[in-house]
Amino acid sequence: MRRRDFLKTVVVTMPVIGRLEAGAVETQSQGALPTDDWLTRWEKNILSDARLRYCDKEMGEELGWLVSPFLNGFYYGYMATRDVKWIDMLIDWTESCIRRAVQEPDGFLGWPKAETEAGDRFNTDSLLGEAMLLRPVVLMAAEILRTPAFHEKYGQRARTHLDMAERIFDKWDSRGCWRQVPDGGLWVVPHFGIDPSTGQWTEGYTRRATDGFSNPANKENHIAQWLVAMHDATGKPVYRERAQKWFQLMRSRMKTREDGKYFVWNYWDPAGPWDYKADGSPKHWIGVHPNGGYYGIDVEAIVTAFEHGLVFTKADIERLIATNRDFMWNQQVADARFRRIDGGQPDPRWKNSPGVLWTALVPYDDTLRKVFLANHDPSDWGGLSTTPWFLAREASIRSQSRREQTP
């Protein structure tokens, strides 16, 4: 398996702490949890892996798959511990990336990387990579700005980071990468880049409003989660509106099976004429992807949307729980395995992850929570962000419970 494919299986972007929709089914078990050493093991792992300093070298889409897991870990690490060293580490990594950004022909900053398409070689940046990179940066900036004690030390950095994130949105919007479609809207990968021999756009730039390739669902969902964070941080309607339009399209593509008990959806669907070849055939295969990790990303975004009152309903969450718990899971808590969302045979390339636990649903179902507690490794790659996210969420629930019990 290629490195990027492995990372896509385990990279997660968890919903924001403390944004549960009213009436959500958040069942919490009582008694001691097997998490006493999770924070220690997680911290040892993330500090060790952070020595790799991906922030000093990665470009393009790898900003998402290699840099963002650490930024998410730093953000949720702060939320779990309230230790400002995690703020300092997030700022350090963010500033390292910003220093390496280059000005592109339209004046915007980016992190272009060499790509080859139809034999043509050019440099191009990645909306996906930048969205994944910026979401934890935006979340931390918002946390800083809502905390008066941080304004003197961190306030200006937070405002600068938010301004940069807004300019990145403007960049992709101006390049014709947003498309309105009948059931909503989505982002496309542009078919142009920077010619390394001239430093100017390749000829595809003139067709930027009509060419392109629609991102698959997991990538659209990463982008949408960034936009939700942008709306939370700035209050500007455009970010929520764009996220909502994608979630509307996503929901329209989700089908039910077995008399409506379970959900199933494709990895990619064509969205417009740009997604078809000259002979009328789609540019990409259509169906369920054998990498179950992609569907975990989709569910994270769906839960984020639900918790923000966007498109998805409590009934949708309950059907997702049924899909993961009643159809995909092998019913073994201690050695949990999950099959494909459509029940298909595993692909040898992803033989260990035809399906995965949809961790974002853990706060909404006690059984899935037990599976998570029994199987989660706080010190693996996926644990970089999932571990502190879970611990922060648990701490938030305990704090809220204590406040409610105070006379």
C-alpha positions as semicolon CSV with decimal commas, in nm:
position;residue;x (nm);y (nm);z (nm)
1;M;0,000;0,000;0,000
2;R;0,132;0,345;-0,086
3;R;0,209;0,579;0,204
4;R;-0,065;0,825;0,105
5;D;-0,324;0,548;0,081
6;F;-0,232;0,424;0,429
7;L;-0,255;0,772;0,576
8;K;-0,595;0,826;0,415
9;T;-0,712;0,516;0,598
10;V;-0,620;0,652;0,941
11;V;-0,622;1,033;0,919
12;V;-0,924;1,167;1,102
13;T;-1,070;1,510;1,161
14;M;-1,301;1,493;1,456
15;P;-1,611;1,705;1,521
16;V;-1,567;2,013;1,736
17;I;-1,584;1,971;2,113
18;G;-1,907;2,066;2,281
19;R;-2,129;2,108;1,976
20;L;-2,380;1,829;2,039
21;E;-2,722;1,889;1,888
22;A;-3,000;1,913;2,143
23;G;-3,168;1,576;2,184
24;A;-2,870;1,378;2,060
25;V;-2,846;1,024;2,192
26;E;-2,525;1,065;2,389
27;T;-2,514;0,765;2,620
28;Q;-2,230;0,768;2,870
29;S;-2,124;0,461;3,066
30;Q;-2,059;0,499;3,437
31;G;-1,757;0,386;3,633
32;A;-1,384;0,379;3,566
33;L;-1,268;0,400;3,207
34;P;-0,971;0,217;3,053
35;T;-0,824;0,555;2,959
36;D;-0,611;0,640;3,261
37;D;-0,284;0,616;3,068
38;W;-0,412;0,737;2,732
39;L;-0,295;1,096;2,774
40;T;0,056;0,991;2,875
41;R;0,088;0,745;2,587
42;W;-0,056;0,994;2,339
43;E;0,178;1,274;2,448
44;K;0,484;1,053;2,425
45;N;0,384;0,946;2,075
46;I;0,296;1,287;1,931
47;L;0,609;1,454;2,071
48;S;0,823;1,174;1,927
49;D;0,658;1,182;1,585
50;A;0,661;1,563;1,577
51;R;1,039;1,545;1,544
52;L;0,977;1,448;1,182
53;R;0,876;1,813;1,126
54;Y;0,655;1,756;0,823
55;C;0,564;2,124;0,859
56;D;0,911;2,216;0,732
57;K;0,893;2,028;0,403
58;E;0,554;1,901;0,283
59;M;0,365;2,072;0,001
60;G;0,043;2,022;-0,193
61;E;-0,198;1,754;-0,076
62;E;0,054;1,623;0,177
63;L;-0,014;1,930;0,390
64;G;-0,338;1,751;0,466
65;W;-0,228;1,392;0,505
66;L;0,100;1,457;0,691
67;V;0,082;1,799;0,860
68;S;-0,283;1,825;0,964
69;P;-0,281;1,516;1,193
70;F;-0,032;1,696;1,415
71;L;-0,216;2,028;1,403
72;N;-0,538;1,849;1,499
73;G;-0,347;1,673;1,776
74;F;-0,212;2,002;1,909
75;Y;-0,556;2,165;1,900
76;Y;-0,734;1,879;2,074
77;G;-0,433;1,836;2,304
78;Y;-0,494;2,187;2,429
79;M;-0,868;2,124;2,459
80;A;-0,800;1,810;2,664
81;T;-0,532;1,952;2,896
82;R;-0,556;2,333;2,878
83;D;-0,176;2,330;2,857
84;V;-0,058;2,622;2,639
85;K;0,240;2,425;2,512
86;W;0,001;2,275;2,256
87;I;-0,097;2,624;2,139
88;D;0,273;2,706;2,101
89;M;0,335;2,389;1,901
90;L;0,041;2,454;1,671
91;I;0,159;2,809;1,608
92;D;0,515;2,688;1,545
93;W;0,401;2,434;1,285
94;T;0,159;2,679;1,125
95;E;0,422;2,951;1,095
96;S;0,666;2,704;0,940
97;C;0,412;2,627;0,668
98;I;0,331;2,995;0,611
99;R;0,698;3,083;0,569
100;R;0,727;2,828;0,288
101;A;0,423;2,951;0,093
102;V;0,497;3,100;-0,249
103;Q;0,316;3,371;-0,440
104;E;0,142;3,231;-0,746
105;P;0,059;3,405;-1,077
106;D;-0,276;3,541;-0,952
107;G;-0,113;3,690;-0,643
108;F;-0,240;3,434;-0,393
109;L;-0,016;3,227;-0,169
110;G;0,006;2,852;-0,211
111;W;0,215;2,542;-0,160
112;P;0,249;2,405;-0,515
113;K;0,388;2,061;-0,582
114;A;0,491;1,894;-0,908
115;E;0,211;1,695;-1,073
116;T;0,176;1,516;-1,405
117;E;-0,148;1,509;-1,605
118;A;-0,185;1,361;-1,954
119;G;0,191;1,381;-1,996
120;D;0,212;1,747;-1,899
121;R;0,414;1,834;-1,590
122;F;0,324;2,139;-1,384
123;N;0,320;2,265;-1,028
124;T;-0,012;2,291;-0,848
125;D;-0,136;2,345;-0,497
126;S;-0,420;2,151;-0,337
127;L;-0,748;2,281;-0,197
128;L;-0,784;1,957;-0,003
129;G;-0,439;1,985;0,153
130;E;-0,492;2,349;0,246
131;A;-0,840;2,289;0,389
132;M;-0,714;2,003;0,607
133;L;-0,417;2,212;0,717
134;L;-0,623;2,518;0,802
135;R;-0,916;2,365;0,990
136;P;-0,727;2,309;1,319
137;V;-0,554;2,645;1,273
138;V;-0,893;2,814;1,244
139;L;-1,032;2,620;1,541
140;M;-0,738;2,725;1,756
141;A;-0,761;3,087;1,640
142;A;-1,127;3,093;1,739
143;E;-1,045;2,943;2,079
144;I;-0,776;3,205;2,136
145;L;-1,000;3,495;2,039
146;R;-1,279;3,382;2,270
147;T;-1,032;3,361;2,562
148;P;-0,942;3,713;2,686
149;A;-0,639;3,587;2,879
150;F;-0,478;3,483;2,547
151;H;-0,532;3,807;2,357
152;E;-0,206;3,978;2,450
153;K;0,022;3,683;2,371
154;Y;-0,164;3,508;2,090
155;G;-0,436;3,741;1,965
156;Q;-0,251;3,898;1,674
157;R;-0,130;3,559;1,550
158;A;-0,483;3,424;1,568
159;R;-0,620;3,716;1,365
160;T;-0,339;3,677;1,109
161;H;-0,411;3,307;1,072
162;L;-0,782;3,369;1,022
163;D;-0,708;3,634;0,761
164;M;-0,481;3,391;0,576
165;A;-0,752;3,124;0,583
166;E;-0,999;3,371;0,433
167;R;-0,755;3,457;0,156
168;I;-0,711;3,086;0,078
169;F;-1,088;3,053;0,041
170;D;-1,087;3,356;-0,192
171;K;-0,811;3,193;-0,396
172;W;-1,000;2,876;-0,473
173;D;-1,325;3,060;-0,527
174;S;-1,164;3,295;-0,779
175;R;-1,011;3,002;-0,967
176;G;-1,353;2,865;-1,059
177;C;-1,327;2,561;-0,836
178;W;-1,674;2,597;-0,679
179;R;-1,961;2,462;-0,888
180;Q;-2,333;2,499;-0,833
181;V;-2,521;2,182;-0,931
182;P;-2,893;2,092;-0,918
183;D;-2,881;1,926;-0,574
184;G;-2,630;2,160;-0,412
185;G;-2,268;2,243;-0,484
186;L;-1,916;2,105;-0,469
187;W;-1,549;2,178;-0,532
188;V;-1,349;2,059;-0,833
189;V;-0,981;1,995;-0,887
190;P;-0,861;2,247;-1,149
191;H;-0,702;2,131;-1,472
192;F;-0,424;2,386;-1,471
193;G;-0,112;2,472;-1,277
194;I;0,209;2,668;-1,291
195;D;0,442;2,599;-1,583
196;P;0,782;2,548;-1,418
197;S;0,960;2,682;-1,727
198;T;0,777;3,016;-1,732
199;G;0,635;3,061;-1,384
200;Q;0,296;3,136;-1,541
201;W;-0,029;2,941;-1,567
202;T;-0,059;2,653;-1,806
203;E;-0,311;2,696;-2,089
204;G;-0,590;2,528;-1,890
205;Y;-0,627;2,845;-1,682
206;T;-0,841;3,005;-1,953
207;R;-1,095;2,721;-1,913
208;R;-1,098;2,732;-1,532
209;A;-1,472;2,804;-1,515
210;T;-1,569;2,493;-1,713
211;D;-1,289;2,236;-1,677
212;G;-1,201;2,038;-1,369
213;F;-1,276;1,714;-1,189
214;S;-1,516;1,678;-0,898
215;N;-1,351;1,571;-0,575
216;P;-1,463;1,240;-0,423
217;A;-1,689;1,255;-0,119
218;N;-1,419;1,216;0,145
219;K;-1,226;1,514;0,009
220;E;-1,537;1,728;-0,027
221;N;-1,616;1,644;0,334
222;H;-1,275;1,752;0,457
223;I;-1,322;2,083;0,275
224;A;-1,672;2,125;0,417
225;Q;-1,547;2,073;0,772
226;W;-1,298;2,354;0,718
227;L;-1,578;2,579;0,596
228;V;-1,790;2,500;0,902
229;A;-1,495;2,599;1,121
230;M;-1,454;2,918;0,917
231;H;-1,816;3,012;0,980
232;D;-1,782;2,938;1,351
233;A;-1,473;3,160;1,369
234;T;-1,583;3,452;1,149
235;G;-1,962;3,441;1,141
236;K;-1,955;3,507;0,765
237;P;-2,253;3,336;0,596
238;V;-2,070;3,234;0,278
239;Y;-1,877;2,960;0,455
240;R;-2,186;2,801;0,607
241;E;-2,376;2,836;0,279
242;R;-2,105;2,654;0,083
243;A;-2,080;2,377;0,342
244;Q;-2,458;2,342;0,344
245;K;-2,475;2,307;-0,034
246;W;-2,219;2,028;-0,029
247;F;-2,399;1,851;0,255
248;Q;-2,724;1,876;0,058
249;L;-2,555;1,709;-0,238
250;M;-2,396;1,448;-0,013
251;R;-2,730;1,363;0,146
252;S;-2,899;1,333;-0,194
253;R;-2,641;1,071;-0,294
254;M;-2,689;0,852;0,013
255;K;-2,918;0,558;-0,051
256;T;-3,081;0,316;0,191
257;R;-3,078;-0,061;0,179
258;E;-3,252;-0,352;0,352
259;D;-3,587;-0,175;0,382
260;G;-3,432;0,153;0,484
261;K;-3,231;0,022;0,779
262;Y;-2,884;0,108;0,648
263;F;-2,707;0,372;0,442
264;V;-2,476;0,317;0,146
265;W;-2,313;0,569;-0,086
266;N;-2,048;0,587;-0,355
267;Y;-1,694;0,714;-0,321
268;W;-1,738;0,938;-0,625
269;D;-2,024;1,047;-0,847
270;P;-2,015;1,271;-1,154
271;A;-2,159;1,616;-1,089
272;G;-2,142;1,798;-1,420
273;P;-2,013;1,791;-1,779
274;W;-1,656;1,838;-1,655
275;D;-1,670;1,484;-1,511
276;Y;-1,723;1,311;-1,847
277;K;-1,486;1,221;-2,129
278;A;-1,549;1,320;-2,488
279;D;-1,713;0,981;-2,553
280;G;-1,965;1,041;-2,274
281;S;-1,814;0,798;-2,024
282;P;-1,735;0,918;-1,670
283;K;-1,375;1,007;-1,592
284;H;-1,374;0,786;-1,281
285;W;-1,531;0,458;-1,175
286;I;-1,853;0,483;-0,974
287;G;-1,916;0,266;-0,670
288;V;-1,822;0,187;-0,311
289;H;-1,453;0,230;-0,235
290;P;-1,277;-0,071;-0,079
291;N;-1,089;0,158;0,163
292;G;-1,323;0,184;0,459
293;G;-1,128;0,475;0,603
294;Y;-1,279;0,708;0,345
295;Y;-1,626;0,642;0,484
296;G;-1,507;0,723;0,834
297;I;-1,409;1,067;0,703
298;D;-1,753;1,110;0,548
299;V;-1,926;1,024;0,875
300;E;-1,709;1,271;1,068
301;A;-1,830;1,547;0,839
302;I;-2,192;1,431;0,862
303;V;-2,174;1,446;1,241
304;T;-2,018;1,793;1,222
305;A;-2,303;1,902;0,995
306;F;-2,564;1,752;1,228
307;E;-2,413;1,922;1,531
308;H;-2,429;2,254;1,346
309;G;-2,788;2,213;1,232
310;L;-2,692;2,154;0,870
311;V;-2,896;1,916;0,651
312;F;-2,856;1,591;0,848
313;T;-3,115;1,485;1,104
314;K;-3,124;1,272;1,416
315;A;-3,283;0,998;1,204
316;D;-2,983;1,012;0,970
317;I;-2,745;0,972;1,264
318;E;-2,947;0,677;1,394
319;R;-2,937;0,510;1,052
320;L;-2,560;0,560;1,035
321;I;-2,528;0,403;1,380
322;A;-2,733;0,105;1,262
323;T;-2,515;0,072;0,951
324;N;-2,190;0,069;1,147
325;R;-2,311;-0,126;1,451
326;D;-2,568;-0,370;1,314
327;F;-2,446;-0,433;0,959
328;M;-2,072;-0,363;0,937
329;W;-1,950;-0,473;1,283
330;N;-1,860;-0,837;1,359
331;Q;-2,029;-0,809;1,702
332;Q;-1,701;-0,873;1,884
333;V;-1,611;-0,597;2,131
334;A;-1,256;-0,707;2,214
335;D;-1,150;-0,790;1,858
336;A;-1,380;-0,568;1,658
337;R;-1,373;-0,586;1,280
338;F;-1,591;-0,408;1,027
339;R;-1,690;-0,511;0,677
340;R;-1,753;-0,290;0,377
341;I;-2,047;-0,055;0,383
342;D;-2,204;-0,257;0,099
343;G;-2,103;-0,599;0,233
344;G;-1,865;-0,658;-0,058
345;Q;-1,547;-0,862;-0,047
346;P;-1,233;-0,694;0,092
347;D;-0,976;-0,565;-0,153
348;P;-0,625;-0,705;-0,080
349;R;-0,490;-0,349;-0,083
350;W;-0,710;-0,264;0,217
351;K;-0,758;-0,610;0,362
352;N;-0,737;-0,477;0,718
353;S;-0,976;-0,185;0,669
354;P;-1,266;-0,279;0,438
355;G;-1,473;-0,102;0,701
356;V;-1,381;0,087;1,016
357;L;-1,544;0,199;1,338
358;W;-1,710;0,533;1,266
359;T;-1,553;0,704;1,562
360;A;-1,754;1,024;1,524
361;L;-2,063;0,823;1,624
362;V;-1,909;0,706;1,953
363;P;-2,072;0,987;2,156
364;Y;-2,412;0,884;2,019
365;D;-2,420;0,510;2,086
366;D;-2,309;0,322;2,395
367;T;-2,224;0,003;2,204
368;L;-1,995;0,180;1,958
369;R;-1,841;0,361;2,253
370;K;-1,759;0,027;2,418
371;V;-1,602;-0,092;2,093
372;F;-1,393;0,224;2,077
373;L;-1,273;0,192;2,437
374;A;-1,178;-0,172;2,384
375;N;-0,988;-0,125;2,059
376;H;-0,846;0,228;2,042
377;D;-0,468;0,262;2,049
378;P;-0,390;0,608;2,188
379;S;-0,034;0,597;2,061
380;D;-0,080;0,506;1,695
381;W;-0,098;0,740;1,396
382;G;-0,476;0,769;1,403
383;G;-0,457;0,842;1,774
384;L;-0,268;1,168;1,716
385;S;-0,597;1,356;1,703
386;T;-0,859;1,098;1,804
387;T;-0,711;1,041;2,151
388;P;-0,717;1,404;2,272
389;W;-1,050;1,463;2,095
390;F;-1,211;1,183;2,295
391;L;-1,048;1,286;2,623
392;A;-1,145;1,650;2,572
393;R;-1,501;1,551;2,498
394;E;-1,520;1,335;2,809
395;A;-1,378;1,618;3,020
396;S;-1,630;1,861;2,875
397;I;-1,918;1,626;2,959
398;R;-1,795;1,580;3,317
399;S;-1,757;1,955;3,360
400;Q;-2,105;2,019;3,228
401;S;-2,248;1,752;3,458
402;R;-2,082;1,912;3,762
403;R;-2,221;2,253;3,669
404;E;-2,570;2,110;3,635
405;Q;-2,544;1,946;3,978
406;T;-2,428;2,265;4,150
407;P;-2,718;2,427;4,340
